[in-house]
Short mmCIF file of C-alpha atoms in Angstrom, two decimals:
data_model
loop_
_atom_site.label_atom_id
_atom_site.label_comp_id
_atom_site.label_asym_id
_atom_site.label_seq_id
_atom_site.Cartn_x
_atom_site.Cartn_y
_atom_site.Cartn_z
CA UNK A 1 0.03 -0.23 -0.02
CA UNK A 2 1.45 3.31 -1.02
CA UNK A 3 1.55 6.35 1.40
CA UNK A 4 -0.90 8.33 -0.80
CA UNK A 5 -3.33 5.46 0.07
CA UNK A 6 -2.67 5.58 3.89
CA UNK A 7 -3.08 9.56 3.92
CA UNK A 8 -6.19 9.45 1.79
CA UNK A 9 -7.97 6.86 4.38
CA UNK A 10 -6.78 8.68 7.01
CA UNK A 11 -8.12 11.78 5.89
CA UNK A 12 -11.44 10.01 5.30
CA UNK A 13 -11.85 8.55 8.45
CA UNK A 14 -11.22 12.22 10.15
CA UNK A 15 -13.95 13.83 7.88
CA UNK A 16 -16.59 10.82 8.45
CA UNK A 17 -16.16 10.70 12.28
CA UNK A 18 -16.05 14.55 12.37
CA UNK A 19 -19.35 14.77 11.26
CA UNK A 20 -20.58 11.66 12.71
CA UNK A 21 -19.75 13.00 16.09
CA UNK A 22 -21.51 16.27 15.37
CA UNK A 23 -24.56 14.97 14.36
CA UNK A 24 -24.42 12.66 17.72
CA UNK A 25 -23.56 15.47 19.51
CA UNK A 26 -26.73 17.64 18.36
CA UNK A 27 -28.98 14.73 18.77
CA UNK A 28 -27.56 14.14 22.50
CA UNK A 29 -27.63 17.91 23.52
CA UNK A 30 -30.97 18.75 22.11
CA UNK A 31 -33.22 19.93 24.83
CA UNK A 32 -36.20 18.61 26.01
CA UNK A 33 -35.10 15.05 25.45
CA UNK A 34 -37.76 12.60 26.74
CA UNK A 35 -37.06 10.16 29.37
CA UNK A 36 -36.89 6.28 28.28
CA UNK A 37 -39.91 4.38 30.31
CA UNK A 38 -39.15 2.25 33.08
CA UNK A 39 -37.26 5.00 34.99
CA UNK A 40 -34.17 4.76 33.04
CA UNK A 41 -31.73 7.50 31.94
CA UNK A 42 -32.56 9.93 29.79
CA UNK A 43 -32.38 9.37 25.95
CA UNK A 44 -29.89 12.12 25.76
CA UNK A 45 -27.34 10.45 28.41
CA UNK A 46 -27.69 7.12 26.10
CA UNK A 47 -26.76 8.90 23.04
CA UNK A 48 -23.57 10.55 24.83
CA UNK A 49 -22.68 6.93 25.92
CA UNK A 50 -23.21 5.58 22.29
CA UNK A 51 -20.57 8.27 20.77
CA UNK A 52 -17.99 5.56 20.32
CA UNK A 53 -20.13 4.49 17.29
CA UNK A 54 -19.11 7.32 15.58
CA UNK A 55 -15.36 6.18 15.89
CA UNK A 56 -16.27 2.40 14.78
CA UNK A 57 -18.30 4.15 11.46
CA UNK A 58 -15.71 6.33 10.68
CA UNK A 59 -12.70 4.15 10.95
CA UNK A 60 -14.64 1.21 9.44
CA UNK A 61 -16.02 2.74 6.41
CA UNK A 62 -12.51 4.41 5.55
CA UNK A 63 -11.00 1.23 6.04
CA UNK A 64 -13.21 -0.87 4.55
CA UNK A 65 -13.40 1.56 1.68
CA UNK A 66 -9.43 1.12 1.04
CA UNK A 67 -9.75 -2.18 1.28
CA UNK A 68 -12.46 -2.80 -1.16
CA UNK A 69 -10.24 -0.35 -3.72
CA UNK A 70 -7.74 -2.54 -3.76
CA UNK A 71 -5.28 -0.58 -1.30
CA UNK A 72 -4.34 -3.70 0.83
CA UNK A 73 -2.16 -5.49 -1.97
CA UNK A 74 -1.26 -8.96 -0.75
CA UNK A 75 -2.07 -8.27 3.16
CA UNK A 76 -6.08 -8.04 2.05
CA UNK A 77 -7.24 -10.98 4.20
CA UNK A 78 -5.17 -9.84 7.00
CA UNK A 79 -6.29 -6.23 7.08
CA UNK A 80 -10.22 -8.01 6.31
CA UNK A 81 -9.77 -10.36 9.21
CA UNK A 82 -8.49 -7.15 11.43
CA UNK A 83 -11.69 -4.89 10.47
CA UNK A 84 -14.08 -8.13 10.84
CA UNK A 85 -12.91 -8.56 14.29
CA UNK A 86 -12.93 -5.34 15.64
CA UNK A 87 -16.43 -5.21 14.11
CA UNK A 88 -17.33 -7.89 16.61
CA UNK A 89 -15.56 -6.66 19.19
CA UNK A 90 -17.63 -3.31 18.48
CA UNK A 91 -21.09 -4.88 18.27
CA UNK A 92 -20.02 -6.83 21.46
CA UNK A 93 -19.82 -3.45 22.86
CA UNK A 94 -23.01 -2.19 21.75
CA UNK A 95 -24.98 -4.78 23.23
CA UNK A 96 -23.20 -4.16 26.38
CA UNK A 97 -24.19 -0.95 26.35
CA UNK A 98 -28.07 -1.67 25.65
CA UNK A 99 -27.89 -4.49 28.32
CA UNK A 100 -24.81 -4.68 30.56
CA UNK A 101 -23.71 -8.53 31.03
CA UNK A 102 -20.90 -10.42 32.52
CA UNK A 103 -17.12 -11.08 31.50
CA UNK A 104 -18.14 -14.58 31.28
CA UNK A 105 -19.97 -13.96 27.84
CA UNK A 106 -17.52 -11.27 26.86
CA UNK A 107 -14.32 -13.35 26.99
CA UNK A 108 -15.84 -16.16 24.54
CA UNK A 109 -16.71 -13.74 21.93
CA UNK A 110 -13.45 -11.79 21.88
CA UNK A 111 -11.56 -14.99 21.81
CA UNK A 112 -13.57 -15.98 18.69
CA UNK A 113 -12.84 -12.84 17.12
CA UNK A 114 -9.31 -13.03 18.12
CA UNK A 115 -9.02 -16.36 16.54
CA UNK A 116 -10.76 -15.29 13.35
CA UNK A 117 -7.96 -12.33 13.01
CA UNK A 118 -5.35 -15.08 13.26
CA UNK A 119 -6.94 -17.63 10.89
CA UNK A 120 -7.25 -15.06 8.40
CA UNK A 121 -3.59 -13.68 8.47
CA UNK A 122 -2.29 -17.56 8.31
CA UNK A 123 -0.16 -17.51 11.36
CA UNK A 124 1.15 -20.85 12.82
CA UNK A 125 -0.75 -22.75 15.60
CA UNK A 126 1.77 -21.60 18.71
CA UNK A 127 2.03 -17.96 17.40
CA UNK A 128 -1.39 -17.69 16.86
CA UNK A 129 -2.21 -19.21 20.39
CA UNK A 130 0.17 -16.56 21.98
CA UNK A 131 -1.65 -13.97 19.72
CA UNK A 132 -5.04 -14.60 20.55
CA UNK A 133 -4.04 -14.39 24.13
CA UNK A 134 -2.31 -11.04 23.50
CA UNK A 135 -5.43 -9.62 21.59
CA UNK A 136 -7.91 -10.80 24.37
CA UNK A 137 -5.61 -9.19 27.19
CA UNK A 138 -4.68 -6.00 25.61
CA UNK A 139 -8.42 -5.18 24.52
CA UNK A 140 -9.84 -5.40 27.69
CA UNK A 141 -7.00 -3.57 29.27
CA UNK A 142 -7.57 -0.52 27.03
CA UNK A 143 -11.07 -0.81 27.28
CA UNK A 144 -10.57 -0.26 31.18
CA UNK A 145 -9.28 2.94 30.59
CA UNK A 146 -12.47 4.63 29.37
CA UNK A 147 -13.49 6.21 32.68
CA UNK A 148 -12.32 9.65 32.44
CA UNK A 149 -13.35 12.37 29.91
CA UNK A 150 -10.46 12.00 27.05
CA UNK A 151 -8.33 9.42 28.70
CA UNK A 152 -8.80 6.40 26.73
CA UNK A 153 -8.98 8.46 23.33
CA UNK A 154 -5.43 10.27 24.04
CA UNK A 155 -3.81 7.11 25.11
CA UNK A 156 -5.47 5.20 22.06
CA UNK A 157 -3.93 8.48 19.66
CA UNK A 158 -0.44 8.04 21.08
CA UNK A 159 -0.56 4.23 21.02
CA UNK A 160 -2.03 3.88 17.26
CA UNK A 161 0.54 6.59 16.18
CA UNK A 162 3.37 4.09 17.32
CA UNK A 163 1.74 1.24 15.41
CA UNK A 164 1.68 3.30 12.26
CA UNK A 165 5.09 4.07 12.43
CA UNK A 166 6.14 0.43 13.09
CA UNK A 167 3.90 -0.73 10.08
CA UNK A 168 5.54 2.20 8.07
CA UNK A 169 8.90 0.79 8.66
CA UNK A 170 7.93 -3.15 8.28
CA UNK A 171 8.06 -4.71 5.05
CA UNK A 172 4.29 -4.90 5.05
CA UNK A 173 3.13 -1.40 4.99
CA UNK A 174 -0.71 -2.64 4.40
CA UNK A 175 -0.83 -3.17 7.89
CA UNK A 176 -0.52 0.56 8.65
CA UNK A 177 -4.34 1.02 6.90
CA UNK A 178 -5.90 0.23 10.64
CA UNK A 179 -3.66 2.30 12.72
CA UNK A 180 -3.75 5.32 10.32
CA UNK A 181 -7.36 5.76 9.74
CA UNK A 182 -8.03 4.77 13.69
CA UNK A 183 -5.36 7.90 14.30
CA UNK A 184 -7.51 9.95 12.30
CA UNK A 185 -10.89 8.60 13.96
CA UNK A 186 -9.28 9.45 17.40
CA UNK A 187 -8.16 12.61 16.69
CA UNK A 188 -11.58 13.83 15.29
CA UNK A 189 -13.46 12.28 18.20
CA UNK A 190 -11.38 13.93 20.56
CA UNK A 191 -12.77 17.48 19.93
CA UNK A 192 -16.27 15.98 21.57
CA UNK A 193 -14.54 13.64 24.31
CA UNK A 194 -12.68 16.26 25.94
CA UNK A 195 -13.59 17.54 29.36
CA UNK A 196 -15.92 18.44 29.78
CA UNK A 197 -17.12 15.27 27.65
CA UNK A 198 -20.07 15.90 25.13
CA UNK A 199 -19.84 12.45 23.73
CA UNK A 200 -18.26 9.31 25.28
CA UNK A 201 -16.88 6.46 23.80
CA UNK A 202 -18.77 3.53 25.66
CA UNK A 203 -18.39 0.11 25.83
CA UNK A 204 -18.68 -0.10 21.90
CA UNK A 205 -15.96 2.49 21.23
CA UNK A 206 -13.73 1.20 23.66
CA UNK A 207 -13.78 -2.33 22.40
CA UNK A 208 -13.13 -1.50 18.88
CA UNK A 209 -10.21 0.81 19.78
CA UNK A 210 -8.62 -2.24 22.32
CA UNK A 211 -9.02 -4.52 19.53
CA UNK A 212 -7.56 -2.60 16.97
CA UNK A 213 -4.64 -1.60 18.76
CA UNK A 214 -4.40 -5.01 20.08
CA UNK A 215 -4.68 -6.80 16.66
CA UNK A 216 -2.50 -4.57 14.82
CA UNK A 217 0.14 -4.93 17.45
CA UNK A 218 -0.04 -8.70 16.84
CA UNK A 219 -0.08 -8.86 12.79
CA UNK A 220 2.70 -6.37 13.13
CA UNK A 221 4.69 -8.41 15.04
CA UNK A 222 4.34 -11.60 12.92
CA UNK A 223 5.22 -9.52 9.83
CA UNK A 224 8.16 -7.51 11.16
CA UNK A 225 11.55 -8.56 9.33
CA UNK A 226 13.91 -11.14 11.07
CA UNK A 227 16.25 -8.21 12.01
CA UNK A 228 13.89 -6.22 13.74
CA UNK A 229 13.45 -6.51 17.81
CA UNK A 230 9.56 -6.39 17.61
CA UNK A 231 9.57 -8.97 20.18
CA UNK A 232 10.69 -6.44 22.51
CA UNK A 233 9.30 -3.49 21.29
CA UNK A 234 5.51 -3.80 20.44
CA UNK A 235 4.76 -5.06 23.54
CA UNK A 236 5.69 -2.18 25.09
CA UNK A 237 3.45 0.15 23.52
CA UNK A 238 0.99 -1.00 25.80
CA UNK A 239 2.50 -0.07 28.87
CA UNK A 240 -0.03 2.33 30.15
CA UNK A 241 -2.73 0.09 29.88
CA UNK A 242 -1.20 -3.34 31.20
CA UNK A 243 0.03 -1.01 34.25
CA UNK A 244 -3.55 0.06 34.91
CA UNK A 245 -4.87 -3.46 34.82
CA UNK A 246 -1.82 -4.63 37.04
CA UNK A 247 -2.58 -1.76 39.42
CA UNK A 248 -6.35 -2.94 39.84
CA UNK A 249 -5.56 -6.33 40.53
CA UNK A 250 -2.65 -5.80 42.98
CA UNK A 251 -4.83 -3.36 44.74
CA UNK A 252 -8.07 -5.44 44.54
CA UNK A 253 -5.98 -8.54 45.81
CA UNK A 254 -4.71 -6.67 48.74
CA UNK A 255 -8.52 -5.19 49.68
CA UNK A 256 -9.59 -8.76 49.50
CA UNK A 257 -11.76 -7.60 46.57
CA UNK A 258 -13.37 -9.42 43.71
CA UNK A 259 -11.07 -8.49 40.56
CA UNK A 260 -14.09 -8.53 38.17
CA UNK A 261 -16.00 -5.81 40.04
CA UNK A 262 -15.00 -2.41 38.86
CA UNK A 263 -14.86 0.54 40.93
CA UNK A 264 -12.71 3.80 41.38
CA UNK A 265 -8.99 2.57 41.80
CA UNK A 266 -7.75 2.89 38.61
CA UNK A 267 -4.74 5.29 37.73
CA UNK A 268 -6.96 8.18 36.99
CA UNK A 269 -8.92 7.75 39.97
CA UNK A 270 -5.47 7.99 42.21
CA UNK A 271 -4.52 10.89 40.28
CA UNK A 272 -7.86 12.75 40.79
CA UNK A 273 -7.21 12.22 44.86
CA UNK A 274 -4.16 13.87 44.92
CA UNK A 275 -5.81 16.80 43.05
CA UNK A 276 -5.05 16.23 39.46
CA UNK A 277 -7.69 17.59 37.31
CA UNK A 278 -9.48 15.73 34.42
CA UNK A 279 -7.63 17.07 31.99
CA UNK A 280 -4.34 17.00 33.82
CA UNK A 281 -4.93 13.35 34.14
CA UNK A 282 -5.59 12.73 30.60
CA UNK A 283 -2.58 14.36 29.49
CA UNK A 284 -0.38 12.95 32.41
CA UNK A 285 -1.26 9.78 31.35
CA UNK A 286 -0.75 10.26 27.35
CA UNK A 287 2.56 11.74 28.14
CA UNK A 288 3.37 8.67 30.39
CA UNK A 289 2.51 6.61 27.01
CA UNK A 290 4.44 8.55 24.45
CA UNK A 291 7.62 7.63 26.53
CA UNK A 292 7.53 3.62 25.82
CA UNK A 293 5.71 4.26 22.60
CA UNK A 294 8.56 6.66 21.50
CA UNK A 295 11.64 4.08 23.11
CA UNK A 296 9.66 1.35 21.26
CA UNK A 297 9.20 2.80 17.96
CA UNK A 298 13.22 3.46 18.15
CA UNK A 299 14.07 0.31 18.99
CA UNK A 300 11.80 -1.40 15.88
CA UNK A 301 13.55 0.95 13.85
CA UNK A 302 17.14 -0.25 15.02
CA UNK A 303 18.02 3.09 16.31
CA UNK A 304 18.27 1.87 19.99
CA UNK A 305 19.41 -1.23 21.59
CA UNK A 306 16.54 -3.36 22.87
CA UNK A 307 18.19 -2.51 26.28
CA UNK A 308 16.73 0.94 26.59
CA UNK A 309 13.07 -0.52 26.67
CA UNK A 310 14.18 -1.47 30.77
CA UNK A 311 14.14 2.10 31.34
CA UNK A 312 10.40 3.17 30.74
CA UNK A 313 9.35 -0.36 32.28
CA UNK A 314 11.14 0.41 35.23
CA UNK A 315 9.68 3.80 35.58
CA UNK A 316 6.20 2.38 35.08
CA UNK A 317 6.89 -0.48 37.67
CA UNK A 318 8.05 2.40 40.02
CA UNK A 319 5.00 4.26 39.28
CA UNK A 320 2.68 1.33 40.16
CA UNK A 321 4.10 0.86 43.67
CA UNK A 322 3.95 4.68 44.27
CA UNK A 323 0.41 4.77 43.05
CA UNK A 324 -0.55 1.78 45.35
CA UNK A 325 0.40 4.07 48.52
CA UNK A 326 -2.90 6.59 47.57
CA UNK A 327 -5.71 5.14 49.09
CA UNK A 328 -8.51 3.95 46.84
CA UNK A 329 -11.21 2.59 49.08
CA UNK A 330 -13.27 4.07 51.59
CA UNK A 331 -12.82 2.50 55.40
CA UNK A 332 -15.43 0.28 56.44
CA UNK A 333 -17.97 1.61 58.71
CA UNK A 334 -18.02 1.01 62.38
CA UNK A 335 -21.10 0.52 64.05
CA UNK A 336 -21.64 0.19 67.63
CA UNK A 337 -22.84 -2.69 69.36
CA UNK A 338 -26.46 -3.02 70.19
CA UNK A 339 -25.72 -3.47 73.76
CA UNK A 340 -23.83 -0.06 73.98
CA UNK A 341 -26.46 1.42 72.12
CA UNK A 342 -29.20 0.29 74.19
CA UNK A 343 -27.26 1.56 76.99
CA UNK A 344 -26.52 4.88 75.30
CA UNK A 345 -29.93 5.48 75.03
CA UNK A 346 -30.81 4.69 78.54
CA UNK A 347 -28.50 6.75 79.99
CA UNK A 348 -30.02 9.74 77.53
CA UNK A 349 -33.56 9.00 78.36
CA UNK A 350 -33.62 7.81 81.52
CA UNK A 351 -33.61 9.44 85.00
CA UNK A 352 -33.29 13.16 84.91
CA UNK A 353 -30.49 14.76 86.71
CA UNK A 354 -31.41 15.70 90.37
CA UNK A 355 -32.77 18.77 90.92
CA UNK A 356 -31.64 21.68 93.20
CA UNK A 357 -33.78 20.18 95.79
CA UNK A 358 -31.15 17.60 96.81
CA UNK A 359 -28.21 20.48 97.23
CA UNK A 360 -28.05 21.48 101.15
CA UNK A 361 -30.03 24.21 102.22
CA UNK A 362 -32.01 24.76 99.42
CA UNK A 363 -36.03 23.25 99.54
CA UNK A 364 -36.82 20.74 96.31
CA UNK A 365 -39.77 21.75 93.90
CA UNK A 366 -43.16 20.56 94.58
CA UNK A 367 -44.43 17.67 92.85
CA UNK A 368 -46.63 18.13 90.31
CA UNK A 369 -46.62 20.84 87.78
CA UNK A 370 -43.04 21.37 88.47
CA UNK A 371 -41.61 18.07 88.63
CA UNK A 372 -43.61 17.22 84.90
CA UNK A 373 -41.71 20.36 83.73
CA UNK A 374 -38.43 18.91 84.82
CA UNK A 375 -39.36 15.80 82.99
CA UNK A 376 -40.18 17.55 79.80
CA UNK A 377 -37.05 19.39 79.86
CA UNK A 378 -34.80 16.20 80.31
CA UNK A 379 -36.60 14.43 77.74
CA UNK A 380 -35.85 17.40 75.48
CA UNK A 381 -32.28 17.00 76.57
CA UNK A 382 -32.03 20.03 78.51
CA UNK A 383 -31.59 18.82 81.97
CA UNK A 384 -32.16 20.83 85.29
CA UNK A 385 -28.58 21.44 86.66
CA UNK A 386 -28.51 22.20 90.44
CA UNK A 387 -26.77 25.54 91.48
CA UNK A 388 -23.50 24.67 93.26
CA UNK A 389 -24.30 24.14 96.83
CA UNK A 390 -23.61 27.27 99.27
CA UNK A 391 -25.10 26.54 102.58
CA UNK A 392 -27.59 29.36 102.14
CA UNK A 393 -31.36 29.28 102.06
CA UNK A 394 -33.27 29.78 98.80
CA UNK A 395 -34.92 32.72 100.42
CA UNK A 396 -31.54 34.75 101.19
CA UNK A 397 -30.21 33.96 97.89
CA UNK A 398 -33.47 35.33 96.15
CA UNK A 399 -33.46 38.45 98.54
CA UNK A 400 -29.50 39.19 97.41
CA UNK A 401 -31.07 38.80 93.81
CA UNK A 402 -33.66 40.85 94.38
#
């Protein structure tokens, strides 16, 4: 595939995504949007959450058009399999957006889509099994980043740019078609996904982005020239997504929580707890992703020794351990025992504090109305506090006050 074909596909993906996102934004922000029946979220909120469909349609239309025009050359089957697998992942996410389901159903469908990509690419059984595992793992790792405005879009944009550079340097440049269109589509969608986000990727867009990045990396790895250090460089491109997944799993393991129950314990959530803004979080993680992506691209191009990849990996490990020190879970509530609660209630609503009648030299109030008023004041938690003993009668004290 020539350079002009890649550029044309990218431009087409950019314009299609921008146009569709603009239409979806107008529909989502339209006033007086009726609520869905059954007490569900407003339809406008559902439209904002399905904004990732604009990326799927923009990238898919541009890549499919280039494939139909014969721009993929000899790698047409690999690109077609990648596009079909990404479409299956996007459809799975769209169903999840409409009615959420558990990972027990999601993982088999992702595995089937990855097997389709591997079979159409013609990989060996050993390489295909490793590629299927990598695609499923990285797909879910990138999808977990969609919890802050613009986060997955910026990190995915940086990662797709690294894959585009690696594919352009390889022998099979047709594999650059999907990364190129994904870069353009994410750039167009970022205009609407930046904080405050008017459109969100949702499960459909997140699954599509993660699958496209993971499968593109696996195919570029398989088609890399023998002299390239692709085995070490390409896995580093997913450093931030894998670091976020590792952080979540370690944190939930320490807190004895279920690893499948999502909560606010990701990297972005911890950065927010230390007063980092939402745009600052997206920028910071994009810069974090740019370091290993740039290093891996230079290693893939034989401009750096593979040992340089240890630097961003060591920095990522140190960052994960530092983020683990930021509390992510609220402390458990301490409830008083029932017996202690009953004793406290009895002490507050029981007998009144002795009145001034028990003080030496002071006569007590008469029974009847005075006692009732004292009890009322005690029940209202305003007890009658006796004056300090003076050894004088109440009549002498009253005479001095008058």
